[in-house]
PDB file of C-alpha atoms and ligand atoms in Angstrom:
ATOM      1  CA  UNK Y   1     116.319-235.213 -68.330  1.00  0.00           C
ATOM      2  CA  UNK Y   2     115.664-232.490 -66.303  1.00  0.00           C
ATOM      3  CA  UNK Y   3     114.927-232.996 -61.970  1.00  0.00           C
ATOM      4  CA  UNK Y   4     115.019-229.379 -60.815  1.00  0.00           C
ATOM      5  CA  UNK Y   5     113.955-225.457 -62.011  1.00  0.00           C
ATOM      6  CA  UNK Y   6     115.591-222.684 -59.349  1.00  0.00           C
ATOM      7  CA  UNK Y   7     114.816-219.788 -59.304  1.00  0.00           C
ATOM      8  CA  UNK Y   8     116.467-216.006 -58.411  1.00  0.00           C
ATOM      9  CA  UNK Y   9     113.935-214.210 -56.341  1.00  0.00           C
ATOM     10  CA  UNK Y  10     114.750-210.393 -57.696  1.00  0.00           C
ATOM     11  CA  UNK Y  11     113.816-209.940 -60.881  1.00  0.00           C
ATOM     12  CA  UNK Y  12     112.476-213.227 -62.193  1.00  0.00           C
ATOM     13  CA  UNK Y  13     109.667-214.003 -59.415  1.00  0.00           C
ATOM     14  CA  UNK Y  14     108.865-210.285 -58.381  1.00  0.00           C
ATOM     15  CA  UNK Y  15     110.866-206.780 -59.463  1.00  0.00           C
ATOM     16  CA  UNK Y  16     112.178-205.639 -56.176  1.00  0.00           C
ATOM     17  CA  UNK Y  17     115.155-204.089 -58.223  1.00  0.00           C
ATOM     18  CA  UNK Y  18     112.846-200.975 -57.763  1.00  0.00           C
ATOM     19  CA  UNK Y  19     112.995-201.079 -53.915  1.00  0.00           C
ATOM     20  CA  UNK Y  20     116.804-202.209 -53.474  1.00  0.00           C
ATOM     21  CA  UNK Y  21     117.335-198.550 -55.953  1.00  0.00           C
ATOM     22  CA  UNK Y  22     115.153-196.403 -53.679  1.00  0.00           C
ATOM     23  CA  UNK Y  23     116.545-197.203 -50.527  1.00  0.00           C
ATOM     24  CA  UNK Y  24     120.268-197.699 -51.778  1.00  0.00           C
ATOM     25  CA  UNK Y  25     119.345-193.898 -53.482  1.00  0.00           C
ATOM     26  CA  UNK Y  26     118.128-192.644 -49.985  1.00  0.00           C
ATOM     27  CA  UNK Y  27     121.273-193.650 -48.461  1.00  0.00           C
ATOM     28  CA  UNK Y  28     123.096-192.169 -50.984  1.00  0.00           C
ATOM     29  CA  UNK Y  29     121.318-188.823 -50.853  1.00  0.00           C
ATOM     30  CA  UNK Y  30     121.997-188.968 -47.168  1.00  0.00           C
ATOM     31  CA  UNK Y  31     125.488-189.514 -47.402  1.00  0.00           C
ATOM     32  CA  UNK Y  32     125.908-187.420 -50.768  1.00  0.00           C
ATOM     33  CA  UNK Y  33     126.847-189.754 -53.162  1.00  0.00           C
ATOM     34  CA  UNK Y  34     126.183-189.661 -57.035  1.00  0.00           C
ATOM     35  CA  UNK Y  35     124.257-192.774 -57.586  1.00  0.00           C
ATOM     36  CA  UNK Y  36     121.776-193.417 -60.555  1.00  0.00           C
ATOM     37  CA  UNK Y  37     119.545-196.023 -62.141  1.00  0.00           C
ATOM     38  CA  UNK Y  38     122.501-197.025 -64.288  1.00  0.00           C
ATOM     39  CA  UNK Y  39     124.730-197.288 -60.960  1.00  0.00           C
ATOM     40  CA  UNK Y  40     121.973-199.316 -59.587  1.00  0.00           C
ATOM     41  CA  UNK Y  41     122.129-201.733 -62.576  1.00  0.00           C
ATOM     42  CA  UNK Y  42     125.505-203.102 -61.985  1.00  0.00           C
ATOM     43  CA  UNK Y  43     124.182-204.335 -58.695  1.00  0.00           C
ATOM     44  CA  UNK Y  44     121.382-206.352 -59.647  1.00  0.00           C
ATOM     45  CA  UNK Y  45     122.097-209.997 -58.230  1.00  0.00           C
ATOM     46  CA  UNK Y  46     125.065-208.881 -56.204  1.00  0.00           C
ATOM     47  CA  UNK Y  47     125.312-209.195 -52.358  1.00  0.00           C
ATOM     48  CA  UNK Y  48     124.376-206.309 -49.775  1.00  0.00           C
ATOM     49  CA  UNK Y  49     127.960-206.164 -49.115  1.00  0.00           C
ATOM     50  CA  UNK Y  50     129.567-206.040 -52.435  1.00  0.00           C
ATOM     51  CA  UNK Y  51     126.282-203.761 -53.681  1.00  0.00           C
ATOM     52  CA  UNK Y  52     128.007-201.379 -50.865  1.00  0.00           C
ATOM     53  CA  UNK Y  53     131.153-201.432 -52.397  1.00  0.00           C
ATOM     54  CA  UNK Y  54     130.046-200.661 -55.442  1.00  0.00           C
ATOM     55  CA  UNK Y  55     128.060-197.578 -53.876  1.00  0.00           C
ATOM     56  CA  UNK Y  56     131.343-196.436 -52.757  1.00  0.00           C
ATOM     57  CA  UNK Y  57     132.998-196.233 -55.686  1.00  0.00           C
ATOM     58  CA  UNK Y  58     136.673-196.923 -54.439  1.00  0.00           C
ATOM     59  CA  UNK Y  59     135.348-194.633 -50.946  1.00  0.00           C
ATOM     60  CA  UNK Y  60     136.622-196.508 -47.636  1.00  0.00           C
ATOM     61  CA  UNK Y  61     134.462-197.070 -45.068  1.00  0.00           C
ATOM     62  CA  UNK Y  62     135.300-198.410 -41.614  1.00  0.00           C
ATOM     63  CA  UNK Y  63     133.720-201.815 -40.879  1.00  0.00           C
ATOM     64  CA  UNK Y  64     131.844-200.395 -38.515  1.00  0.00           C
ATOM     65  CA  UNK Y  65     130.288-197.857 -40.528  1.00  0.00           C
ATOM     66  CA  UNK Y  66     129.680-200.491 -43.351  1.00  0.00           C
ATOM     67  CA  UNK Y  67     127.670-202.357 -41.045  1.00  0.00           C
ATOM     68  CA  UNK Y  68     125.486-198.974 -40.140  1.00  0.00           C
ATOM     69  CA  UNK Y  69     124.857-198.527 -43.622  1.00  0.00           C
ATOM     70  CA  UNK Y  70     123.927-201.642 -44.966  1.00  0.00           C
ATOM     71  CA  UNK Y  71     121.692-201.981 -41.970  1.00  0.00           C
ATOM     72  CA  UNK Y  72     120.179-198.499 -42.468  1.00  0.00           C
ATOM     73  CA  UNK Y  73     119.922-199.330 -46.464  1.00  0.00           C
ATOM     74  CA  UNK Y  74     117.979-202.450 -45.483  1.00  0.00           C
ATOM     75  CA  UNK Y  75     115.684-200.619 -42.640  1.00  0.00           C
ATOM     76  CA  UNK Y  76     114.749-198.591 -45.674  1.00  0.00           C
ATOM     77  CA  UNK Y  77     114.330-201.462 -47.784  1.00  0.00           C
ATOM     78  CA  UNK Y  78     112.154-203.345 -45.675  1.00  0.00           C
ATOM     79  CA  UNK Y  79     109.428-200.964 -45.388  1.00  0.00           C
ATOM     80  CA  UNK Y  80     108.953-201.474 -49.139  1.00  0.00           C
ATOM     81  CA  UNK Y  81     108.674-205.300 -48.105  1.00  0.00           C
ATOM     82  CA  UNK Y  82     106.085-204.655 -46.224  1.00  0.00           C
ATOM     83  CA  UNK Y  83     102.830-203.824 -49.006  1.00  0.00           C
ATOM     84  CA  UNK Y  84     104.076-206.815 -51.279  1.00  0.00           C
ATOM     85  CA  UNK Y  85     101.561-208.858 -51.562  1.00  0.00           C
ATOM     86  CA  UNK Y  86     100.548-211.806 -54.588  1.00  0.00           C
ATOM     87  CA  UNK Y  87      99.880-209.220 -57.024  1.00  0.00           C
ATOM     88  CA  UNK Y  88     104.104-208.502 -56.709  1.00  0.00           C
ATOM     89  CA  UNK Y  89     104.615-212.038 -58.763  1.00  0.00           C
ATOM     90  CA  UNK Y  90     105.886-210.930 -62.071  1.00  0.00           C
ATOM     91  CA  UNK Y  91     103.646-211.997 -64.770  1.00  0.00           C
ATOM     92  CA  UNK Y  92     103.314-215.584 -65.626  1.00  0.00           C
ATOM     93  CA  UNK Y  93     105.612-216.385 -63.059  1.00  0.00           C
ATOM     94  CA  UNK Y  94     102.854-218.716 -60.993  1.00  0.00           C
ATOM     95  CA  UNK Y  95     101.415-220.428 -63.795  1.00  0.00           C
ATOM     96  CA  UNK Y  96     105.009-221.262 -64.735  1.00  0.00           C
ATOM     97  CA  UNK Y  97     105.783-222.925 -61.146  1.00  0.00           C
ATOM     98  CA  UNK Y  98     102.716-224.901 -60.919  1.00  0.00           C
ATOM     99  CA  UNK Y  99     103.069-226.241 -64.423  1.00  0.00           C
ATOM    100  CA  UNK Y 100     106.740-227.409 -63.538  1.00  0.00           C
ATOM    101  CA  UNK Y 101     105.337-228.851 -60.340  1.00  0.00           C
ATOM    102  CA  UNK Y 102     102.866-230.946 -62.605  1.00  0.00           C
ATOM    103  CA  UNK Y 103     105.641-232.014 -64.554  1.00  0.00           C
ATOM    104  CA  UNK Y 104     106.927-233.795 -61.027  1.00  0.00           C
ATOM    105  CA  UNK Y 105     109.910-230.770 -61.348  1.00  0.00           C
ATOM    106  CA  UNK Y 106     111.584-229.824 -57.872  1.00  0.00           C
ATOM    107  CA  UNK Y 107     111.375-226.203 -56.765  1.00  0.00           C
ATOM    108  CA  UNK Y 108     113.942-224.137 -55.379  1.00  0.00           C
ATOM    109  CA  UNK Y 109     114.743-220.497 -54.665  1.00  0.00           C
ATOM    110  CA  UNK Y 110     118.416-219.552 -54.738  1.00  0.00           C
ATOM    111  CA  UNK Y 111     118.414-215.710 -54.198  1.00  0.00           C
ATOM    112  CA  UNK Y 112     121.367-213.839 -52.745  1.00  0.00           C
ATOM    113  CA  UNK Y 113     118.984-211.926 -50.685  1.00  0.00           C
ATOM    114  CA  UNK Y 114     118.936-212.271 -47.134  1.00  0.00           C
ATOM    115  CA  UNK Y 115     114.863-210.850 -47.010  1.00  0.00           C
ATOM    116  CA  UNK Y 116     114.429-214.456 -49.745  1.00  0.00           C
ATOM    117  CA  UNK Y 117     111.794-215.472 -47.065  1.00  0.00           C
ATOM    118  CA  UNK Y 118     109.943-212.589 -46.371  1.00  0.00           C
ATOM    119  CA  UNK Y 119     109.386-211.875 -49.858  1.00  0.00           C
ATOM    120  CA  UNK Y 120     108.546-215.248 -50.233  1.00  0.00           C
ATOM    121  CA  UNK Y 121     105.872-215.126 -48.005  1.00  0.00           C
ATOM    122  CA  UNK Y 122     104.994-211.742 -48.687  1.00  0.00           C
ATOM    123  CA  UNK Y 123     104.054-213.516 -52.223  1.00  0.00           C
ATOM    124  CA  UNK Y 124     101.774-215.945 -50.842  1.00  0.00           C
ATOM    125  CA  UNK Y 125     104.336-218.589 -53.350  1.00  0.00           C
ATOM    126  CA  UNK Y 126     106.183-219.958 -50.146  1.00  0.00           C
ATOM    127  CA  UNK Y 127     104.579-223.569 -50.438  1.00  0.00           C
ATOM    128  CA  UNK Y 128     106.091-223.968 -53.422  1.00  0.00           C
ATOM    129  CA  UNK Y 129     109.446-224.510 -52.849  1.00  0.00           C
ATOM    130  CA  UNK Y 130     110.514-227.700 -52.052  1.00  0.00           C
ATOM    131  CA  UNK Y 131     113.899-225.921 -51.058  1.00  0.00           C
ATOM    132  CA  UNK Y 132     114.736-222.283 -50.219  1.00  0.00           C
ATOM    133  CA  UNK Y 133     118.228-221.099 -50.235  1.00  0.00           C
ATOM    134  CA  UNK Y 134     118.837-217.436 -49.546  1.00  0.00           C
ATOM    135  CA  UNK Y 135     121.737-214.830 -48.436  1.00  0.00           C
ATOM    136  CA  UNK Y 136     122.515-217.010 -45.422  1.00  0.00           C
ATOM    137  CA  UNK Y 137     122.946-220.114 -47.018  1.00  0.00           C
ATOM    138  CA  UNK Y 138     126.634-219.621 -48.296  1.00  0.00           C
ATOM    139  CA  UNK Y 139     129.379-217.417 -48.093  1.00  0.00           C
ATOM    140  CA  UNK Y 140     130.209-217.109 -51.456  1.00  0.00           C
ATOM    141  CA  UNK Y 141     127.903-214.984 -53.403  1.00  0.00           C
ATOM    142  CA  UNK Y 142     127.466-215.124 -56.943  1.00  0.00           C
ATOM    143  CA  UNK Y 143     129.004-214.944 -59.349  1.00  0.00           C
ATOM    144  CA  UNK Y 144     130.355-218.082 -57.661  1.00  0.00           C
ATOM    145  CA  UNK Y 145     128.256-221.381 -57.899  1.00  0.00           C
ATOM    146  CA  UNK Y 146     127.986-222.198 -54.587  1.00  0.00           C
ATOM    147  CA  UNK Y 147     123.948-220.809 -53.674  1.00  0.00           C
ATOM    148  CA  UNK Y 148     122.879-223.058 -56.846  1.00  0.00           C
ATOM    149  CA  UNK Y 149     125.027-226.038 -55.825  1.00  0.00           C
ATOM    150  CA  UNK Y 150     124.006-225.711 -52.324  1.00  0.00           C
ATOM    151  CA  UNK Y 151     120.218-225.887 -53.376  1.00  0.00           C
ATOM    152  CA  UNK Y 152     121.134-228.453 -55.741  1.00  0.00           C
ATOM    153  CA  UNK Y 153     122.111-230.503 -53.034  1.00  0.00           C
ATOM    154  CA  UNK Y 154     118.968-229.761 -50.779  1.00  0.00           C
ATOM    155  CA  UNK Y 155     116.753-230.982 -53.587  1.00  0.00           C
ATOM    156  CA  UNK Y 156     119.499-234.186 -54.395  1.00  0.00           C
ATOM    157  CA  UNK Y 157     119.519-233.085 -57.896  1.00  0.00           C
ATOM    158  CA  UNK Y 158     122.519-233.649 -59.739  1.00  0.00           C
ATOM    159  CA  UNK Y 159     123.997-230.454 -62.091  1.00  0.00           C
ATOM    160  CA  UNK Y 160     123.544-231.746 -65.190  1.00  0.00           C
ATOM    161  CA  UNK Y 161     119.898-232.042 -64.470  1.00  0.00           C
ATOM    162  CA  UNK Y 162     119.045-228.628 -63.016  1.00  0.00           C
ATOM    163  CA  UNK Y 163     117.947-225.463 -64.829  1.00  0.00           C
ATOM    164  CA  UNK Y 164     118.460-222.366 -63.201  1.00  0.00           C
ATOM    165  CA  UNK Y 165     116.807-219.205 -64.167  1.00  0.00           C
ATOM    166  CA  UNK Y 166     118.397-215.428 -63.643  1.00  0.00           C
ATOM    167  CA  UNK Y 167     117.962-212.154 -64.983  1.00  0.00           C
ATOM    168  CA  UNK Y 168     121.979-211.182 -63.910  1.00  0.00           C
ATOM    169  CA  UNK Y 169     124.773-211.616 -65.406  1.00  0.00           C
ATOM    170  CA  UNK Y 170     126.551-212.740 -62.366  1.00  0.00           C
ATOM    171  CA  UNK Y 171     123.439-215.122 -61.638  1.00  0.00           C
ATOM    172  CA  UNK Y 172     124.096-216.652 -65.287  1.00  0.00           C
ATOM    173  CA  UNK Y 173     127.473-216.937 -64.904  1.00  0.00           C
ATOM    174  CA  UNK Y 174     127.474-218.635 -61.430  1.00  0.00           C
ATOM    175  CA  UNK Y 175     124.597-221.334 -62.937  1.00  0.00           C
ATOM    176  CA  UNK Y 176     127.280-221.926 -65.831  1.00  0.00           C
ATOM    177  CA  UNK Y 177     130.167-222.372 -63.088  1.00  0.00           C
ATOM    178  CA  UNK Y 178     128.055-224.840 -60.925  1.00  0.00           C
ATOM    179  CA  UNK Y 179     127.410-227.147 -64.213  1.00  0.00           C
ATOM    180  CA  UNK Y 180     124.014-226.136 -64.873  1.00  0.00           C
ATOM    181  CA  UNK Y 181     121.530-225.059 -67.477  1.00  0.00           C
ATOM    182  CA  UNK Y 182     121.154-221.617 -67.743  1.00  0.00           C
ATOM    183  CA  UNK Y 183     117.531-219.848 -68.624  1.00  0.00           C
ATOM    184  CA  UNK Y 184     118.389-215.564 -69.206  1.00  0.00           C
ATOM    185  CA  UNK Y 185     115.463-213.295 -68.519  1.00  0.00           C
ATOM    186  CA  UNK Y 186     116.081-210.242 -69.789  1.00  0.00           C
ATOM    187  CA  UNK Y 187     118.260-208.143 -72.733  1.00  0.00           C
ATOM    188  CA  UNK Y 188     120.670-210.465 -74.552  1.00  0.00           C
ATOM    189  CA  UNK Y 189     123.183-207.809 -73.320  1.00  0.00           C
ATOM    190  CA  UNK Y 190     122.675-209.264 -69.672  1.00  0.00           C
ATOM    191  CA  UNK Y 191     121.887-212.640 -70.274  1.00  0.00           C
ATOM    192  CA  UNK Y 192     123.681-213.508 -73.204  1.00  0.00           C
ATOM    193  CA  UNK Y 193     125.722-216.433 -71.914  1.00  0.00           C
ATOM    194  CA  UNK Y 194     122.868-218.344 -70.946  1.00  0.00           C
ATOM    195  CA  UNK Y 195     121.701-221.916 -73.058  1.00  0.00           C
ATOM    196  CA  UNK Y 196     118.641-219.532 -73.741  1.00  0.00           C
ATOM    197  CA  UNK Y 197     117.196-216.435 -73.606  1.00  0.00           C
ATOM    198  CA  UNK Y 198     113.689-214.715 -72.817  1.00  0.00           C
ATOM    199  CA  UNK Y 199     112.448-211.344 -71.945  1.00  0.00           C
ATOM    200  CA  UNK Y 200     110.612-212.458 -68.998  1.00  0.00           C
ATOM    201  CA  UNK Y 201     108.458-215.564 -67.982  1.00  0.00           C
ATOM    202  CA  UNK Y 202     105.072-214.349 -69.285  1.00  0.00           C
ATOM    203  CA  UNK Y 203     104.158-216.064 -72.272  1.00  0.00           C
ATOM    204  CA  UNK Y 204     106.952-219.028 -71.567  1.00  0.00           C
ATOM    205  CA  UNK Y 205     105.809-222.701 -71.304  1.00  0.00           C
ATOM    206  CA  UNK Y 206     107.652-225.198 -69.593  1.00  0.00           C
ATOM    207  CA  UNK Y 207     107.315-227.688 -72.285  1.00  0.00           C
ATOM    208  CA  UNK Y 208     109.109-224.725 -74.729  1.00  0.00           C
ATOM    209  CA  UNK Y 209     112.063-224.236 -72.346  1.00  0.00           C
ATOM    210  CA  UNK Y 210     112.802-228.063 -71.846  1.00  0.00           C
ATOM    211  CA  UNK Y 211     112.863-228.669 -75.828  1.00  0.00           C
ATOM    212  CA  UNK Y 212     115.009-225.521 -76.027  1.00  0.00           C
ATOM    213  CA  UNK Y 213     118.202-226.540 -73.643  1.00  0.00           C
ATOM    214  CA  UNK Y 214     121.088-228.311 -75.755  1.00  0.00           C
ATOM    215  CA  UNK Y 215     121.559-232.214 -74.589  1.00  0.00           C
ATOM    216  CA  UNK Y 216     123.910-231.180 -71.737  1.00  0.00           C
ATOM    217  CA  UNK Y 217     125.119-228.009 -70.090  1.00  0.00           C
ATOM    218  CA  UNK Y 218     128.020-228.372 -71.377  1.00  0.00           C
TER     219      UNK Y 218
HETATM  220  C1  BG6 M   1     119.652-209.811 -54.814  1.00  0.00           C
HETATM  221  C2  BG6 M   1     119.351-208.480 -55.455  1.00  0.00           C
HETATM  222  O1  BG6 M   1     118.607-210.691 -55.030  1.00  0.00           O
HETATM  223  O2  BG6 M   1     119.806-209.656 -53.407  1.00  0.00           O
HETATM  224  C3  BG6 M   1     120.430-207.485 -55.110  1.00  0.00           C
HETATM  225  O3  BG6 M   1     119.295-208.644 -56.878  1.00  0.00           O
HETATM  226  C4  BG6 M   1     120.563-207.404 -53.588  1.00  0.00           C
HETATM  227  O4  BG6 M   1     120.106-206.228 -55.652  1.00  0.00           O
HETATM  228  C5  BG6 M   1     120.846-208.771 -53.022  1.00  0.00           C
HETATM  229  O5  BG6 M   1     121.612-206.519 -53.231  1.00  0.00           O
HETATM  230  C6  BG6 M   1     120.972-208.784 -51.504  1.00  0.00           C
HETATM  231  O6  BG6 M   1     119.723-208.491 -50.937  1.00  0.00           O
HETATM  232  P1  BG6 M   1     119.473-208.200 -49.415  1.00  0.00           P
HETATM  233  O7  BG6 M   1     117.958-208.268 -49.301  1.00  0.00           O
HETATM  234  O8  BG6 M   1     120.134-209.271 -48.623  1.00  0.00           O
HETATM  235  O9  BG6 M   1     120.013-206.856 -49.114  1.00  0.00           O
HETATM  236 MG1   MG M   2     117.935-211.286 -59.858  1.00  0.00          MG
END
């Protein structure tokens, strides 16, 4: 029996990946620092923070200057934020949420972004989510299971009973660490680990991904 769906926000309800390269690029540029679209895949799903560090590449900052430039990354970032709009939602992706809500399926976000709400709203899908949790809620990011256990617990719905859906690899791995199922979106290479695997929501039907999970997570 399944009680709860959450969802990551980046790359499974909208593709801000684009946005968090751009304005991690810009900073890079400014501070003249190789950085590429294969740099900028390792941080998909990973914290501001640790997305710096990775930037870096062994490089030591102050703290102070880390601060500066993860707030000048995001000041960069959030001007993207500010033209998304309903037509942002990845394909299939509303469908998908209303037909679990039919199904009497709890909705929660668990994204390790701290600008979860905003895009949220941005999204006009908000209203939704019967819980939100978001790069406040804990202090462990994932890979660790706390964001998913912690929205687990706002919607009272035990592990075993919850599917999570990611597109990265630290996402999956975190939903397999908190006791959950796992849905991968995305290349096999990525997502591998999870119970099962799709390219993206468009085309997926809830009915399809609740036959497809094994009897219990693990
Ligand atoms: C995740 C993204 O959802 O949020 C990461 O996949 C990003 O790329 C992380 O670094 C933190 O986002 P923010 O908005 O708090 O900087
Ligand atoms: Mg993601």
């Amino acid at each position: 029996m399944v009680s709860a769906f959450l969802f990551d926000l980046d790359g499974v309800i909208t593709d801000t990946a684009e946005f968090h390269y751009r304005s991690w690029k810009r900073l890079a540029d400014e501070e003249n620092i190789a950085f590429t679209r294969e740099d900028n895949e390792k941080l998909r799903g990973v914290s501001r923070r640790d997305s710096l560090l990775l930037l870096l590449k062994g490089r030591v900052l102050s703290e102070a200057d880390m601060l500066a430039w993860m707030d000048r990354k995001n000041g960069y970032y959030r001007d993207y934020l500010k033209d998304i709009t309903e037509a942002d939602l990845l394909p299939g992706v509303k469908g998908f949420l209303l037909t679990a809500k039919n199904h009497g399926i709890k909705i929660g976000l668990a994204s390790a972004s701290k600008n979860a709400k905003d895009v949220l709203d941005g999204l006009g899908v908000a209203s939704l989510f019967d819980a939100v949790g978001d790069g406040y809620s804990v202090s462990n990011p994932k890979p660790a299971p706390d964001l998913f256990v912690w929205v687990a617990g706002r919607l009272a719905t035990p592990p075993a009973q919850t599917v999570v859906f990611e597109d990265a690899e630290a996402g999956i791995e975190a939903a397999l660490a908190a006791g959950m199922y796992a849905v991968g979106l995305g290349p096999i290479e990525r997502v591998g680990k999870a119970h099962v695997v799709y390219p993206h929501l468009d085309g997926v039907n809830v009915d399809t991904v609740l036959a497809a999970l094994p009897a219990q997570p693990r």
